[in-house]
Amino acid sequence: MDVSGASAGDVNTRLPEVIKATARQLLVEPGVGGLSLGTVAASSGLAVTDVAAVFPQRDDLLTALVIDAYNASGAAMEQADQAARDAQASAGARLLAVTRALRAWSFANPAEFTLIYGSPVPGYHAPQETVPPASRTPEALGAIIRSALEAGELTPPRRPLPGPSALLPTAVKVFGGAPEAPFADLIERGIVLWSNLIGLLVFQVFSRTHDSVRDQSAFFDRAIAVAAEGIGLAVPLGEDTD
């Protein structure tokens, strides 16, 4: 994104977004390993000092990209859930809607998906400020699970997990408190659902299932339905998967 011909005032106003947009393009080619303030400056027609004035270090820029990616993917899930709730969908249908939304975002933004869910960037440690945006995905799932629990849409597990719980207090707080028996292990099962979702997306975005699955989107729905059984939630299948 070359801004060399724009006015100084316009560039200064848009500078953070210009830099991030250029960096996102560079995530695709040459990839995060080749991302630097210098490459961003060269690709955007800016001086390195201009880039450094907004993002002093490469890691500052990476953090901004990570936050944007988590916020964008989380927003996609939240919007899908709101639409499902407006349509008075069941909790199972809501779960399918939000996971499909995350899948759609992941395929539309593979470089950003890789940044937040792929291999760790060598030498980069995400700061605390990335935690709230990253929490939007599990919070979207947790809201649906909590709603299903309160509406009586969950089937109790055939084999409850033995105590004591492996959870940290933060997870219980995010969910809104520890459920009572027979759903005392529901939060742990929800974390399994969340990890299954991300693992499934990694397999699909990185083409790990193409040699074994004929219809990727249909398989995604079926996999979500299987994963949801672990929390006792029935996900409707057979709807349009496009």
XYZ file of C-alpha atoms in Angstrom:
242
model
C 0.000 0.000 0.000
C 2.002 2.948 -1.293
C 1.104 6.258 0.355
C 3.999 8.253 -1.060
C 1.666 10.524 -3.031
C -0.746 11.320 -0.202
C -0.694 14.540 1.796
C 1.218 14.591 5.066
C -1.902 15.259 7.111
C -3.812 12.406 5.513
C -0.908 9.992 5.958
C -0.462 10.903 9.608
C -4.153 10.341 10.299
C -4.197 6.970 8.595
C -0.671 5.913 9.449
C -1.391 3.097 11.951
C -3.938 1.485 9.615
C -1.694 1.918 6.581
C 1.170 0.222 8.394
C -0.986 -2.631 9.635
C -2.581 -3.164 6.228
C 0.864 -3.382 4.636
C 2.046 -5.760 7.358
C -0.953 -8.026 6.753
C -0.013 -8.236 3.092
C 3.533 -9.155 4.097
C 2.205 -11.929 6.360
C 1.104 -13.670 3.181
C 4.424 -13.182 1.380
C 7.184 -13.408 2.611
C 5.483 -14.379 5.870
C 5.921 -13.402 9.489
C 9.583 -14.399 9.432
C 10.284 -11.668 6.896
C 8.257 -9.010 8.647
C 10.267 -6.038 9.872
C 9.843 -2.304 10.174
C 12.099 -1.965 7.147
C 10.046 -4.262 4.909
C 6.834 -2.537 5.965
C 8.349 0.871 5.237
C 9.604 -0.206 1.827
C 6.275 -1.758 0.851
C 4.194 1.220 1.991
C 6.385 4.014 0.636
C 7.144 5.293 4.135
C 10.384 6.027 5.889
C 11.439 3.554 8.565
C 11.310 6.422 11.057
C 7.636 6.977 10.218
C 6.846 3.314 10.906
C 8.937 3.315 14.078
C 7.115 6.396 15.343
C 3.916 4.323 15.488
C 5.361 0.876 16.212
C 8.843 1.263 17.759
C 9.653 -2.450 17.467
C 8.545 -5.277 15.218
C 6.921 -6.938 18.236
C 4.753 -3.867 18.796
C 3.461 -4.242 15.260
C 2.940 -7.983 15.714
C 0.955 -7.327 18.875
C -1.303 -4.887 17.011
C -1.874 -7.491 14.273
C -2.592 -10.204 16.823
C -5.124 -8.012 18.632
C -6.822 -7.073 15.364
C -7.031 -10.717 14.302
C -8.548 -11.868 17.581
C -10.999 -8.967 17.571
C -12.051 -9.539 13.965
C -12.558 -13.276 14.405
C -14.331 -12.766 17.720
C -16.611 -10.141 16.212
C -17.538 -12.516 13.383
C -18.587 -15.128 15.934
C -20.536 -12.648 18.051
C -22.401 -11.282 15.032
C -23.309 -14.796 13.918
C -24.570 -15.626 17.391
C -26.668 -12.459 17.539
C -28.256 -13.349 14.199
C -28.976 -16.888 15.423
C -30.514 -15.581 18.642
C -32.637 -13.099 16.686
C -33.911 -16.087 14.721
C -34.677 -17.859 18.038
C -32.287 -20.674 17.178
C -31.511 -23.475 19.599
C -28.193 -23.518 21.425
C -26.995 -26.255 19.074
C -27.843 -24.158 16.026
C -26.150 -21.150 17.630
C -23.001 -23.199 18.170
C -23.013 -24.283 14.541
C -23.509 -20.671 13.434
C -20.616 -19.244 15.455
C -18.206 -22.020 14.523
C -19.102 -21.634 10.853
C -18.441 -17.901 11.221
C -14.989 -18.548 12.653
C -14.308 -21.020 9.839
C -15.365 -18.473 7.220
C -13.131 -15.824 8.780
C -10.212 -18.272 8.939
C -10.435 -19.180 5.260
C -10.858 -15.529 4.273
C -7.845 -14.492 6.370
C -5.415 -17.432 6.383
C -2.355 -15.315 7.179
C -3.987 -13.784 10.247
C -5.348 -17.182 11.281
C -1.820 -18.568 11.053
C -0.495 -15.660 13.102
C -2.783 -16.400 16.054
C -3.257 -20.163 15.753
C -0.224 -21.409 13.837
C 3.308 -22.032 15.005
C 4.628 -19.524 17.574
C 6.680 -16.675 16.140
C 10.305 -17.221 17.262
C 11.314 -14.653 19.865
C 7.842 -13.146 20.183
C 5.907 -13.323 23.447
C 2.370 -11.966 23.322
C 1.808 -9.369 26.058
C -1.102 -9.270 28.492
C -2.998 -6.810 26.313
C -3.687 -9.616 23.812
C -5.600 -11.663 26.414
C -8.975 -9.833 26.310
C -9.204 -9.999 22.486
C -8.116 -13.657 22.531
C -10.824 -14.390 25.103
C -13.625 -13.388 22.740
C -13.635 -16.799 21.053
C -13.984 -18.928 24.213
C -16.400 -16.362 25.656
C -18.643 -16.711 22.587
C -18.637 -20.479 23.020
C -19.110 -20.197 26.772
C -22.145 -17.931 26.379
C -23.839 -20.549 24.224
C -22.988 -23.365 26.622
C -24.252 -21.332 29.599
C -27.470 -20.558 27.724
C -27.944 -24.233 26.861
C -27.412 -25.192 30.489
C -29.936 -22.636 31.743
C -32.483 -23.655 29.090
C -32.186 -27.353 29.909
C -30.827 -28.195 26.455
C -27.876 -30.254 27.725
C -27.801 -33.982 28.319
C -25.885 -34.983 31.475
C -22.636 -36.862 30.787
C -22.706 -40.649 30.998
C -19.318 -40.595 32.665
C -18.583 -37.445 34.705
C -14.932 -36.514 35.033
C -13.433 -37.484 38.400
C -12.471 -34.725 40.826
C -10.725 -32.590 41.684
C -11.259 -30.090 38.890
C -8.235 -29.159 36.753
C -9.557 -25.649 36.164
C -7.996 -22.346 37.110
C -10.275 -19.841 38.875
C -10.127 -17.545 35.843
C -11.905 -20.105 33.673
C -14.684 -20.481 36.219
C -15.046 -16.698 36.432
C -15.239 -16.310 32.650
C -18.021 -18.915 32.525
C -19.931 -17.160 35.273
C -19.456 -19.660 38.076
C -19.050 -23.399 38.502
C -22.074 -25.462 37.408
C -23.608 -27.924 39.843
C -23.886 -31.685 39.337
C -24.542 -33.402 37.010
C -22.785 -30.693 34.982
C -19.943 -29.976 37.397
C -17.337 -30.743 34.704
C -19.059 -28.661 32.004
C -16.383 -25.964 31.859
C -13.641 -28.531 31.303
C -15.718 -30.135 28.579
C -16.245 -26.688 27.050
C -12.486 -26.154 26.898
C -12.199 -29.490 25.083
C -14.826 -28.269 22.598
C -12.882 -25.031 22.088
C -9.596 -26.857 21.509
C -11.313 -29.288 19.135
C -12.668 -26.343 17.144
C -9.259 -24.709 16.752
C -7.576 -28.015 15.937
C -10.218 -28.758 13.306
C -9.676 -25.355 11.726
C -5.917 -25.883 11.689
C -6.481 -29.151 9.836
C -8.830 -27.543 7.319
C -7.019 -24.244 6.729
C -3.704 -26.079 6.297
C -5.317 -28.756 4.076
C -4.741 -31.672 6.421
C -8.131 -33.282 5.704
C -8.264 -32.951 1.925
C -6.881 -36.435 1.316
C -9.508 -38.095 3.499
C -12.661 -35.955 3.358
C -14.799 -35.371 0.255
C -16.820 -32.345 1.452
C -14.840 -30.071 3.760
C -17.680 -27.823 4.910
C -20.040 -30.741 5.541
C -17.332 -32.550 7.476
C -16.756 -29.416 9.555
C -20.412 -29.379 10.608
C -20.307 -33.083 11.438
C -17.127 -32.656 13.458
C -18.683 -29.815 15.453
C -21.715 -32.002 16.130
C -19.461 -34.813 17.384
C -17.443 -32.410 19.554
C -20.644 -30.907 20.973
C -21.755 -34.337 22.149
C -18.977 -34.052 24.716
C -20.887 -31.264 26.443
C -24.257 -32.926 25.939
C -25.434 -30.540 23.231
C -27.239 -31.656 20.070
C -26.149 -29.767 16.949
C -28.614 -29.902 14.042
C -27.187 -31.283 10.820
C -28.472 -31.303 7.265
C -28.721 -27.522 6.757
C -27.020 -25.755 3.872
C -23.263 -25.751 4.529
C -22.341 -23.107 1.952
